[in-house]
PDB file of C-alpha atoms in Angstrom:
ATOM      1  CA  UNK A   1      57.930  -7.739  -8.955  1.00  0.00           C
ATOM      2  CA  UNK A   2      59.232  -4.452  -8.400  1.00  0.00           C
ATOM      3  CA  UNK A   3      59.890  -2.310 -11.689  1.00  0.00           C
ATOM      4  CA  UNK A   4      63.530  -2.250 -12.795  1.00  0.00           C
ATOM      5  CA  UNK A   5      65.274   0.948 -12.318  1.00  0.00           C
ATOM      6  CA  UNK A   6      68.938   2.491 -12.581  1.00  0.00           C
ATOM      7  CA  UNK A   7      71.048   2.547  -9.603  1.00  0.00           C
ATOM      8  CA  UNK A   8      72.760   5.610  -8.048  1.00  0.00           C
ATOM      9  CA  UNK A   9      76.005   4.068  -9.187  1.00  0.00           C
ATOM     10  CA  UNK A  10      75.069   3.927 -12.757  1.00  0.00           C
ATOM     11  CA  UNK A  11      75.803   6.770 -15.084  1.00  0.00           C
ATOM     12  CA  UNK A  12      72.903   9.089 -15.308  1.00  0.00           C
ATOM     13  CA  UNK A  13      70.604   8.498 -18.285  1.00  0.00           C
ATOM     14  CA  UNK A  14      68.391  11.588 -17.664  1.00  0.00           C
ATOM     15  CA  UNK A  15      69.263  15.231 -17.107  1.00  0.00           C
ATOM     16  CA  UNK A  16      67.214  17.433 -14.885  1.00  0.00           C
ATOM     17  CA  UNK A  17      65.298  20.368 -16.025  1.00  0.00           C
ATOM     18  CA  UNK A  18      64.536  20.848 -19.580  1.00  0.00           C
ATOM     19  CA  UNK A  19      67.408  19.279 -21.317  1.00  0.00           C
ATOM     20  CA  UNK A  20      65.937  15.667 -21.391  1.00  0.00           C
ATOM     21  CA  UNK A  21      62.978  13.638 -20.247  1.00  0.00           C
ATOM     22  CA  UNK A  22      63.441  12.459 -16.868  1.00  0.00           C
ATOM     23  CA  UNK A  23      62.260   8.960 -15.946  1.00  0.00           C
ATOM     24  CA  UNK A  24      60.629   7.940 -12.530  1.00  0.00           C
ATOM     25  CA  UNK A  25      60.628   4.541 -10.800  1.00  0.00           C
ATOM     26  CA  UNK A  26      57.848   3.007 -13.047  1.00  0.00           C
ATOM     27  CA  UNK A  27      59.983   3.985 -16.184  1.00  0.00           C
ATOM     28  CA  UNK A  28      57.282   6.698 -17.028  1.00  0.00           C
ATOM     29  CA  UNK A  29      58.554  10.111 -18.516  1.00  0.00           C
ATOM     30  CA  UNK A  30      58.449  13.120 -16.245  1.00  0.00           C
ATOM     31  CA  UNK A  31      58.579  16.246 -18.578  1.00  0.00           C
ATOM     32  CA  UNK A  32      60.808  19.119 -17.023  1.00  0.00           C
ATOM     33  CA  UNK A  33      60.320  22.578 -17.462  1.00  0.00           C
ATOM     34  CA  UNK A  34      62.650  25.488 -18.801  1.00  0.00           C
ATOM     35  CA  UNK A  35      64.376  26.065 -15.378  1.00  0.00           C
ATOM     36  CA  UNK A  36      65.017  24.354 -12.051  1.00  0.00           C
ATOM     37  CA  UNK A  37      62.282  22.999  -9.692  1.00  0.00           C
ATOM     38  CA  UNK A  38      60.993  25.538  -7.494  1.00  0.00           C
ATOM     39  CA  UNK A  39      57.507  24.239  -6.359  1.00  0.00           C
ATOM     40  CA  UNK A  40      56.812  20.916  -5.573  1.00  0.00           C
ATOM     41  CA  UNK A  41      53.538  19.152  -4.257  1.00  0.00           C
ATOM     42  CA  UNK A  42      53.846  15.870  -2.385  1.00  0.00           C
ATOM     43  CA  UNK A  43      51.269  13.283  -2.205  1.00  0.00           C
ATOM     44  CA  UNK A  44      53.138  11.018   0.330  1.00  0.00           C
ATOM     45  CA  UNK A  45      53.970  11.886   4.043  1.00  0.00           C
ATOM     46  CA  UNK A  46      57.395  10.206   3.849  1.00  0.00           C
ATOM     47  CA  UNK A  47      58.446  12.002   0.743  1.00  0.00           C
ATOM     48  CA  UNK A  48      57.161  15.394   2.063  1.00  0.00           C
ATOM     49  CA  UNK A  49      59.599  14.784   4.982  1.00  0.00           C
ATOM     50  CA  UNK A  50      62.311  13.795   2.604  1.00  0.00           C
ATOM     51  CA  UNK A  51      61.963  16.974   0.489  1.00  0.00           C
ATOM     52  CA  UNK A  52      61.357  19.183   3.641  1.00  0.00           C
ATOM     53  CA  UNK A  53      64.723  17.922   5.178  1.00  0.00           C
ATOM     54  CA  UNK A  54      66.504  18.605   2.196  1.00  0.00           C
ATOM     55  CA  UNK A  55      65.234  21.801   0.690  1.00  0.00           C
ATOM     56  CA  UNK A  56      62.365  23.236   3.067  1.00  0.00           C
ATOM     57  CA  UNK A  57      61.516  26.000   0.563  1.00  0.00           C
ATOM     58  CA  UNK A  58      60.574  23.459  -2.215  1.00  0.00           C
ATOM     59  CA  UNK A  59      57.313  22.366  -0.834  1.00  0.00           C
ATOM     60  CA  UNK A  60      54.174  24.293  -1.715  1.00  0.00           C
ATOM     61  CA  UNK A  61      51.642  21.750  -1.239  1.00  0.00           C
ATOM     62  CA  UNK A  62      51.144  18.320   0.782  1.00  0.00           C
ATOM     63  CA  UNK A  63      48.535  15.955   1.991  1.00  0.00           C
ATOM     64  CA  UNK A  64      46.437  16.255   5.117  1.00  0.00           C
ATOM     65  CA  UNK A  65      48.488  13.154   6.418  1.00  0.00           C
ATOM     66  CA  UNK A  66      51.924  14.822   5.911  1.00  0.00           C
ATOM     67  CA  UNK A  67      52.715  15.321   9.686  1.00  0.00           C
ATOM     68  CA  UNK A  68      56.612  15.776   9.313  1.00  0.00           C
ATOM     69  CA  UNK A  69      58.093  18.303   9.986  1.00  0.00           C
ATOM     70  CA  UNK A  70      55.821  19.356  12.773  1.00  0.00           C
ATOM     71  CA  UNK A  71      55.789  23.014  11.593  1.00  0.00           C
ATOM     72  CA  UNK A  72      55.250  22.285   7.912  1.00  0.00           C
ATOM     73  CA  UNK A  73      53.323  25.269   6.513  1.00  0.00           C
ATOM     74  CA  UNK A  74      52.007  24.478   3.051  1.00  0.00           C
ATOM     75  CA  UNK A  75      48.592  24.280   1.377  1.00  0.00           C
ATOM     76  CA  UNK A  76      46.845  21.072   2.187  1.00  0.00           C
ATOM     77  CA  UNK A  77      45.445  19.500  -0.831  1.00  0.00           C
ATOM     78  CA  UNK A  78      43.493  16.520   0.636  1.00  0.00           C
ATOM     79  CA  UNK A  79      44.445  12.911   1.348  1.00  0.00           C
ATOM     80  CA  UNK A  80      46.788  10.428  -0.366  1.00  0.00           C
ATOM     81  CA  UNK A  81      43.661   8.625  -1.723  1.00  0.00           C
ATOM     82  CA  UNK A  82      41.546  11.455  -2.567  1.00  0.00           C
ATOM     83  CA  UNK A  83      44.012  14.481  -3.504  1.00  0.00           C
ATOM     84  CA  UNK A  84      42.214  17.653  -4.814  1.00  0.00           C
ATOM     85  CA  UNK A  85      43.221  17.995  -8.386  1.00  0.00           C
ATOM     86  CA  UNK A  86      42.087  21.341  -8.936  1.00  0.00           C
ATOM     87  CA  UNK A  87      43.670  22.649  -5.777  1.00  0.00           C
ATOM     88  CA  UNK A  88      46.969  21.041  -6.878  1.00  0.00           C
ATOM     89  CA  UNK A  89      46.652  22.524 -10.393  1.00  0.00           C
ATOM     90  CA  UNK A  90      46.166  25.990  -9.091  1.00  0.00           C
ATOM     91  CA  UNK A  91      49.447  25.702  -7.107  1.00  0.00           C
ATOM     92  CA  UNK A  92      51.268  25.452 -10.506  1.00  0.00           C
ATOM     93  CA  UNK A  93      53.766  22.967  -9.096  1.00  0.00           C
ATOM     94  CA  UNK A  94      56.984  22.140 -11.158  1.00  0.00           C
ATOM     95  CA  UNK A  95      56.782  18.715 -10.034  1.00  0.00           C
ATOM     96  CA  UNK A  96      54.223  16.515  -8.266  1.00  0.00           C
ATOM     97  CA  UNK A  97      55.664  13.486  -6.268  1.00  0.00           C
ATOM     98  CA  UNK A  98      53.750  10.359  -5.523  1.00  0.00           C
ATOM     99  CA  UNK A  99      54.196   6.609  -4.695  1.00  0.00           C
ATOM    100  CA  UNK A 100      52.836   3.662  -6.647  1.00  0.00           C
ATOM    101  CA  UNK A 101      51.469   2.119  -3.607  1.00  0.00           C
ATOM    102  CA  UNK A 102      50.256   5.002  -1.618  1.00  0.00           C
ATOM    103  CA  UNK A 103      48.476   7.014  -4.351  1.00  0.00           C
ATOM    104  CA  UNK A 104      45.828   6.069  -6.857  1.00  0.00           C
ATOM    105  CA  UNK A 105      46.783   5.948 -10.553  1.00  0.00           C
ATOM    106  CA  UNK A 106      43.516   7.691 -11.790  1.00  0.00           C
ATOM    107  CA  UNK A 107      44.368  10.503  -9.370  1.00  0.00           C
ATOM    108  CA  UNK A 108      48.056  10.525 -10.978  1.00  0.00           C
ATOM    109  CA  UNK A 109      46.520  10.418 -14.631  1.00  0.00           C
ATOM    110  CA  UNK A 110      44.345  13.300 -14.007  1.00  0.00           C
ATOM    111  CA  UNK A 111      47.192  15.451 -12.655  1.00  0.00           C
ATOM    112  CA  UNK A 112      49.181  14.492 -15.799  1.00  0.00           C
ATOM    113  CA  UNK A 113      46.088  15.225 -18.034  1.00  0.00           C
ATOM    114  CA  UNK A 114      46.022  18.675 -16.296  1.00  0.00           C
ATOM    115  CA  UNK A 115      49.584  19.229 -17.700  1.00  0.00           C
ATOM    116  CA  UNK A 116      51.632  18.709 -14.396  1.00  0.00           C
ATOM    117  CA  UNK A 117      54.758  16.663 -14.128  1.00  0.00           C
ATOM    118  CA  UNK A 118      54.376  13.751 -12.049  1.00  0.00           C
ATOM    119  CA  UNK A 119      57.244  11.627 -10.476  1.00  0.00           C
ATOM    120  CA  UNK A 120      56.266   8.185  -8.917  1.00  0.00           C
ATOM    121  CA  UNK A 121      58.179   6.261  -6.631  1.00  0.00           C
ATOM    122  CA  UNK A 122      58.123   2.499  -6.191  1.00  0.00           C
ATOM    123  CA  UNK A 123      59.830   1.216  -3.063  1.00  0.00           C
ATOM    124  CA  UNK A 124      59.684  -2.164  -1.666  1.00  0.00           C
ATOM    125  CA  UNK A 125      63.042  -2.801  -0.144  1.00  0.00           C
ATOM    126  CA  UNK A 126      65.447  -0.607   1.667  1.00  0.00           C
ATOM    127  CA  UNK A 127      67.870  -0.713  -1.107  1.00  0.00           C
ATOM    128  CA  UNK A 128      65.188   0.552  -3.377  1.00  0.00           C
ATOM    129  CA  UNK A 129      64.274   3.297  -1.003  1.00  0.00           C
ATOM    130  CA  UNK A 130      67.919   4.531  -1.045  1.00  0.00           C
ATOM    131  CA  UNK A 131      68.280   4.436  -4.818  1.00  0.00           C
ATOM    132  CA  UNK A 132      64.717   5.960  -5.332  1.00  0.00           C
ATOM    133  CA  UNK A 133      65.357   8.846  -2.874  1.00  0.00           C
ATOM    134  CA  UNK A 134      68.604   9.664  -4.454  1.00  0.00           C
ATOM    135  CA  UNK A 135      67.165   9.883  -7.807  1.00  0.00           C
ATOM    136  CA  UNK A 136      63.977  11.865  -6.913  1.00  0.00           C
ATOM    137  CA  UNK A 137      65.933  14.432  -5.047  1.00  0.00           C
ATOM    138  CA  UNK A 138      68.739  14.832  -7.395  1.00  0.00           C
ATOM    139  CA  UNK A 139      67.405  14.102 -10.678  1.00  0.00           C
ATOM    140  CA  UNK A 140      63.679  14.892 -10.157  1.00  0.00           C
ATOM    141  CA  UNK A 141      64.212  17.870  -7.960  1.00  0.00           C
ATOM    142  CA  UNK A 142      67.637  19.129  -9.142  1.00  0.00           C
ATOM    143  CA  UNK A 143      69.050  18.981  -5.585  1.00  0.00           C
ATOM    144  CA  UNK A 144      72.238  18.090  -4.030  1.00  0.00           C
ATOM    145  CA  UNK A 145      72.442  14.751  -2.388  1.00  0.00           C
ATOM    146  CA  UNK A 146      71.421  15.228   1.300  1.00  0.00           C
ATOM    147  CA  UNK A 147      73.777  14.245   4.014  1.00  0.00           C
ATOM    148  CA  UNK A 148      70.824  12.589   5.810  1.00  0.00           C
ATOM    149  CA  UNK A 149      70.629  10.036   3.089  1.00  0.00           C
ATOM    150  CA  UNK A 150      74.250   9.116   3.660  1.00  0.00           C
ATOM    151  CA  UNK A 151      73.782   8.816   7.267  1.00  0.00           C
ATOM    152  CA  UNK A 152      70.739   6.601   6.793  1.00  0.00           C
ATOM    153  CA  UNK A 153      72.681   4.316   4.385  1.00  0.00           C
ATOM    154  CA  UNK A 154      75.526   4.269   7.030  1.00  0.00           C
ATOM    155  CA  UNK A 155      73.102   3.527   9.933  1.00  0.00           C
ATOM    156  CA  UNK A 156      71.610   0.433   8.121  1.00  0.00           C
ATOM    157  CA  UNK A 157      75.084  -0.626   7.086  1.00  0.00           C
ATOM    158  CA  UNK A 158      76.388  -0.667  10.685  1.00  0.00           C
ATOM    159  CA  UNK A 159      74.014  -3.363  11.841  1.00  0.00           C
ATOM    160  CA  UNK A 160      75.244  -6.075  13.839  1.00  0.00           C
ATOM    161  CA  UNK A 161      75.014  -9.544  12.369  1.00  0.00           C
ATOM    162  CA  UNK A 162      71.479 -10.617  12.036  1.00  0.00           C
ATOM    163  CA  UNK A 163      70.179 -12.763  14.923  1.00  0.00           C
ATOM    164  CA  UNK A 164      68.350 -15.782  14.461  1.00  0.00           C
ATOM    165  CA  UNK A 165      65.182 -14.814  12.916  1.00  0.00           C
ATOM    166  CA  UNK A 166      61.787 -14.916  14.751  1.00  0.00           C
ATOM    167  CA  UNK A 167      58.708 -15.705  13.253  1.00  0.00           C
ATOM    168  CA  UNK A 168      56.266 -12.897  13.378  1.00  0.00           C
ATOM    169  CA  UNK A 169      52.663 -11.946  12.566  1.00  0.00           C
ATOM    170  CA  UNK A 170      52.825  -8.255  11.591  1.00  0.00           C
ATOM    171  CA  UNK A 171      49.150  -6.894  11.637  1.00  0.00           C
ATOM    172  CA  UNK A 172      48.706  -3.303   9.950  1.00  0.00           C
ATOM    173  CA  UNK A 173      44.862  -3.092  10.544  1.00  0.00           C
ATOM    174  CA  UNK A 174      42.145  -4.871  12.714  1.00  0.00           C
ATOM    175  CA  UNK A 175      38.434  -5.109  11.676  1.00  0.00           C
ATOM    176  CA  UNK A 176      39.412  -7.062   9.567  1.00  0.00           C
ATOM    177  CA  UNK A 177      42.980  -8.198  10.444  1.00  0.00           C
ATOM    178  CA  UNK A 178      45.208  -7.499   7.696  1.00  0.00           C
ATOM    179  CA  UNK A 179      49.210  -8.106   7.934  1.00  0.00           C
ATOM    180  CA  UNK A 180      52.369  -7.845   6.063  1.00  0.00           C
ATOM    181  CA  UNK A 181      52.383 -10.361   3.200  1.00  0.00           C
ATOM    182  CA  UNK A 182      55.057 -10.602   0.506  1.00  0.00           C
ATOM    183  CA  UNK A 183      57.155  -8.161  -1.123  1.00  0.00           C
ATOM    184  CA  UNK A 184      56.956  -5.161   1.407  1.00  0.00           C
ATOM    185  CA  UNK A 185      59.199  -2.353   2.399  1.00  0.00           C
ATOM    186  CA  UNK A 186      58.383  -2.978   6.157  1.00  0.00           C
ATOM    187  CA  UNK A 187      59.113  -6.711   5.716  1.00  0.00           C
ATOM    188  CA  UNK A 188      62.365  -5.876   4.355  1.00  0.00           C
ATOM    189  CA  UNK A 189      63.340  -3.697   7.312  1.00  0.00           C
ATOM    190  CA  UNK A 190      62.084  -6.484   9.793  1.00  0.00           C
ATOM    191  CA  UNK A 191      64.142  -9.131   8.103  1.00  0.00           C
ATOM    192  CA  UNK A 192      67.436  -6.997   8.745  1.00  0.00           C
ATOM    193  CA  UNK A 193      66.425  -6.809  12.354  1.00  0.00           C
ATOM    194  CA  UNK A 194      66.040 -10.582  12.665  1.00  0.00           C
ATOM    195  CA  UNK A 195      62.116 -10.640  12.344  1.00  0.00           C
ATOM    196  CA  UNK A 196      60.555 -12.853   9.431  1.00  0.00           C
ATOM    197  CA  UNK A 197      56.923 -12.022   8.680  1.00  0.00           C
ATOM    198  CA  UNK A 198      54.890 -15.238   8.929  1.00  0.00           C
ATOM    199  CA  UNK A 199      52.840 -14.508   5.819  1.00  0.00           C
ATOM    200  CA  UNK A 200      55.798 -13.385   3.688  1.00  0.00           C
ATOM    201  CA  UNK A 201      54.977 -16.151   1.148  1.00  0.00           C
ATOM    202  CA  UNK A 202      51.267 -15.017   0.912  1.00  0.00           C
ATOM    203  CA  UNK A 203      50.092 -14.120  -2.605  1.00  0.00           C
ATOM    204  CA  UNK A 204      49.037 -10.801  -1.494  1.00  0.00           C
ATOM    205  CA  UNK A 205      51.002  -7.812  -0.178  1.00  0.00           C
ATOM    206  CA  UNK A 206      48.788  -7.017   2.629  1.00  0.00           C
ATOM    207  CA  UNK A 207      46.414  -9.858   3.092  1.00  0.00           C
ATOM    208  CA  UNK A 208      43.282  -9.901   5.229  1.00  0.00           C
ATOM    209  CA  UNK A 209      43.555 -13.021   7.419  1.00  0.00           C
ATOM    210  CA  UNK A 210      41.078 -14.081   9.991  1.00  0.00           C
ATOM    211  CA  UNK A 211      42.456 -14.037  13.489  1.00  0.00           C
ATOM    212  CA  UNK A 212      42.203 -17.801  13.934  1.00  0.00           C
ATOM    213  CA  UNK A 213      44.545 -18.388  11.112  1.00  0.00           C
ATOM    214  CA  UNK A 214      47.087 -16.005  12.425  1.00  0.00           C
ATOM    215  CA  UNK A 215      46.964 -17.796  15.964  1.00  0.00           C
ATOM    216  CA  UNK A 216      47.282 -21.259  14.161  1.00  0.00           C
ATOM    217  CA  UNK A 217      50.504 -20.294  12.533  1.00  0.00           C
ATOM    218  CA  UNK A 218      51.896 -20.168  15.981  1.00  0.00           C
ATOM    219  CA  UNK A 219      54.118 -17.053  15.847  1.00  0.00           C
ATOM    220  CA  UNK A 220      57.109 -16.388  18.189  1.00  0.00           C
ATOM    221  CA  UNK A 221      56.274 -12.783  18.279  1.00  0.00           C
ATOM    222  CA  UNK A 222      53.554 -10.148  17.406  1.00  0.00           C
ATOM    223  CA  UNK A 223      54.909  -6.979  15.905  1.00  0.00           C
ATOM    224  CA  UNK A 224      52.419  -4.071  16.343  1.00  0.00           C
ATOM    225  CA  UNK A 225      53.111  -0.686  14.488  1.00  0.00           C
ATOM    226  CA  UNK A 226      51.213   2.451  15.470  1.00  0.00           C
ATOM    227  CA  UNK A 227      50.318   3.160  11.955  1.00  0.00           C
ATOM    228  CA  UNK A 228      48.474   2.807   9.653  1.00  0.00           C
ATOM    229  CA  UNK A 229      46.248   1.328  12.503  1.00  0.00           C
ATOM    230  CA  UNK A 230      47.128   2.761  15.887  1.00  0.00           C
ATOM    231  CA  UNK A 231      47.908  -0.402  17.664  1.00  0.00           C
ATOM    232  CA  UNK A 232      48.874   0.205  21.310  1.00  0.00           C
ATOM    233  CA  UNK A 233      49.536  -1.574  24.709  1.00  0.00           C
ATOM    234  CA  UNK A 234      45.736  -1.629  25.090  1.00  0.00           C
ATOM    235  CA  UNK A 235      44.666  -2.373  21.414  1.00  0.00           C
ATOM    236  CA  UNK A 236      46.272  -5.376  19.852  1.00  0.00           C
ATOM    237  CA  UNK A 237      48.320  -7.702  22.342  1.00  0.00           C
ATOM    238  CA  UNK A 238      44.970  -8.890  23.908  1.00  0.00           C
ATOM    239  CA  UNK A 239      44.096 -10.742  20.636  1.00  0.00           C
ATOM    240  CA  UNK A 240      47.287 -12.858  20.655  1.00  0.00           C
ATOM    241  CA  UNK A 241      47.108 -14.380  24.289  1.00  0.00           C
ATOM    242  CA  UNK A 242      50.570 -16.060  25.375  1.00  0.00           C
ATOM    243  CA  UNK A 243      52.554 -14.562  22.507  1.00  0.00           C
ATOM    244  CA  UNK A 244      55.221 -11.731  23.178  1.00  0.00           C
ATOM    245  CA  UNK A 245      54.146  -8.490  21.640  1.00  0.00           C
ATOM    246  CA  UNK A 246      56.517  -5.561  20.415  1.00  0.00           C
ATOM    247  CA  UNK A 247      54.951  -2.130  19.884  1.00  0.00           C
ATOM    248  CA  UNK A 248      56.855  -0.374  16.917  1.00  0.00           C
ATOM    249  CA  UNK A 249      56.975   3.164  15.580  1.00  0.00           C
ATOM    250  CA  UNK A 250      55.092   2.915  12.340  1.00  0.00           C
ATOM    251  CA  UNK A 251      56.767   5.899  10.922  1.00  0.00           C
ATOM    252  CA  UNK A 252      60.142   4.493  11.378  1.00  0.00           C
ATOM    253  CA  UNK A 253      58.904   1.080  10.160  1.00  0.00           C
ATOM    254  CA  UNK A 254      57.069   2.230   7.140  1.00  0.00           C
ATOM    255  CA  UNK A 255      58.284   5.761   6.020  1.00  0.00           C
ATOM    256  CA  UNK A 256      61.402   6.140   3.651  1.00  0.00           C
ATOM    257  CA  UNK A 257      63.132   9.322   4.324  1.00  0.00           C
ATOM    258  CA  UNK A 258      65.030  11.025   7.121  1.00  0.00           C
ATOM    259  CA  UNK A 259      63.351   8.682   9.659  1.00  0.00           C
ATOM    260  CA  UNK A 260      65.527   5.843   8.207  1.00  0.00           C
ATOM    261  CA  UNK A 261      68.514   7.649  10.020  1.00  0.00           C
ATOM    262  CA  UNK A 262      67.353   6.517  13.499  1.00  0.00           C
ATOM    263  CA  UNK A 263      65.120   3.602  12.428  1.00  0.00           C
ATOM    264  CA  UNK A 264      67.739   0.720  13.018  1.00  0.00           C
ATOM    265  CA  UNK A 265      68.438   1.757  16.467  1.00  0.00           C
ATOM    266  CA  UNK A 266      64.948   2.539  17.490  1.00  0.00           C
ATOM    267  CA  UNK A 267      63.080  -0.240  15.938  1.00  0.00           C
ATOM    268  CA  UNK A 268      65.745  -2.794  17.388  1.00  0.00           C
ATOM    269  CA  UNK A 269      65.190  -1.450  20.862  1.00  0.00           C
ATOM    270  CA  UNK A 270      61.461  -1.651  20.509  1.00  0.00           C
ATOM    271  CA  UNK A 271      61.815  -5.180  19.375  1.00  0.00           C
ATOM    272  CA  UNK A 272      63.929  -6.078  22.348  1.00  0.00           C
ATOM    273  CA  UNK A 273      61.328  -4.658  24.693  1.00  0.00           C
ATOM    274  CA  UNK A 274      58.740  -6.986  23.570  1.00  0.00           C
ATOM    275  CA  UNK A 275      56.005  -7.475  26.143  1.00  0.00           C
ATOM    276  CA  UNK A 276      55.488 -10.856  27.645  1.00  0.00           C
ATOM    277  CA  UNK A 277      52.415 -12.421  26.451  1.00  0.00           C
ATOM    278  CA  UNK A 278      49.258 -12.574  28.570  1.00  0.00           C
ATOM    279  CA  UNK A 279      48.159 -15.765  29.822  1.00  0.00           C
ATOM    280  CA  UNK A 280      45.790 -17.742  27.561  1.00  0.00           C
ATOM    281  CA  UNK A 281      42.418 -17.396  29.280  1.00  0.00           C
TER     282      UNK A 281
END
């Protein structure tokens, strides 16, 4: 279950900077410094893009996987699962931003032990994404609410009525096959676009399911994003003969940030172009 959090329409209970202790999505205190946030290290690619699009000069460090914006010129501090704590500490950030799913808690605890304020997001639905991004950028970073966040909310609010849902297997990895299960951000986006993940009631959020079991559930559609595993026309559809396959932008399906502005239009178009299933051989 997602952690309870304040909504952007609620009166703010935290003040930025040093006037009060801020609270992140997990309800953990995030001590503030004596002045505004001027140096941010991001441990999440989508949050890196969100900060860069809002206040480009704020970022001083990001992971090796932070690919947007393309011209991002900051110190690289390792991966999301193995950040270099010493390098991050040396950057003396006013705030480190992370995500409860993407990053390991022992790494975040080590950063806190080094005296760094860490803000952790927890996002499992689109509504939570909008609320979390607002709080992170305005309360966490002390920035004005960005116009791209308003545009993203408007884009998703303007969706046409949901079509009759199609039951889909949504792999995120192969060898072993792993799929979307319960309580995921990507699953919430797909439902809004008329796709119901077939394993949505699974006990795990990203279960490993043998291919024969995926085929046995008789999905109407296979949804293949290009990250975290890079599924493509020649890598993925052939495992599901006779079932239409839609190739989706993983960034637009799984990132919460400026990509949400164009995500509903782009993902809907990619779903509409689902490739006819190859004949069962």
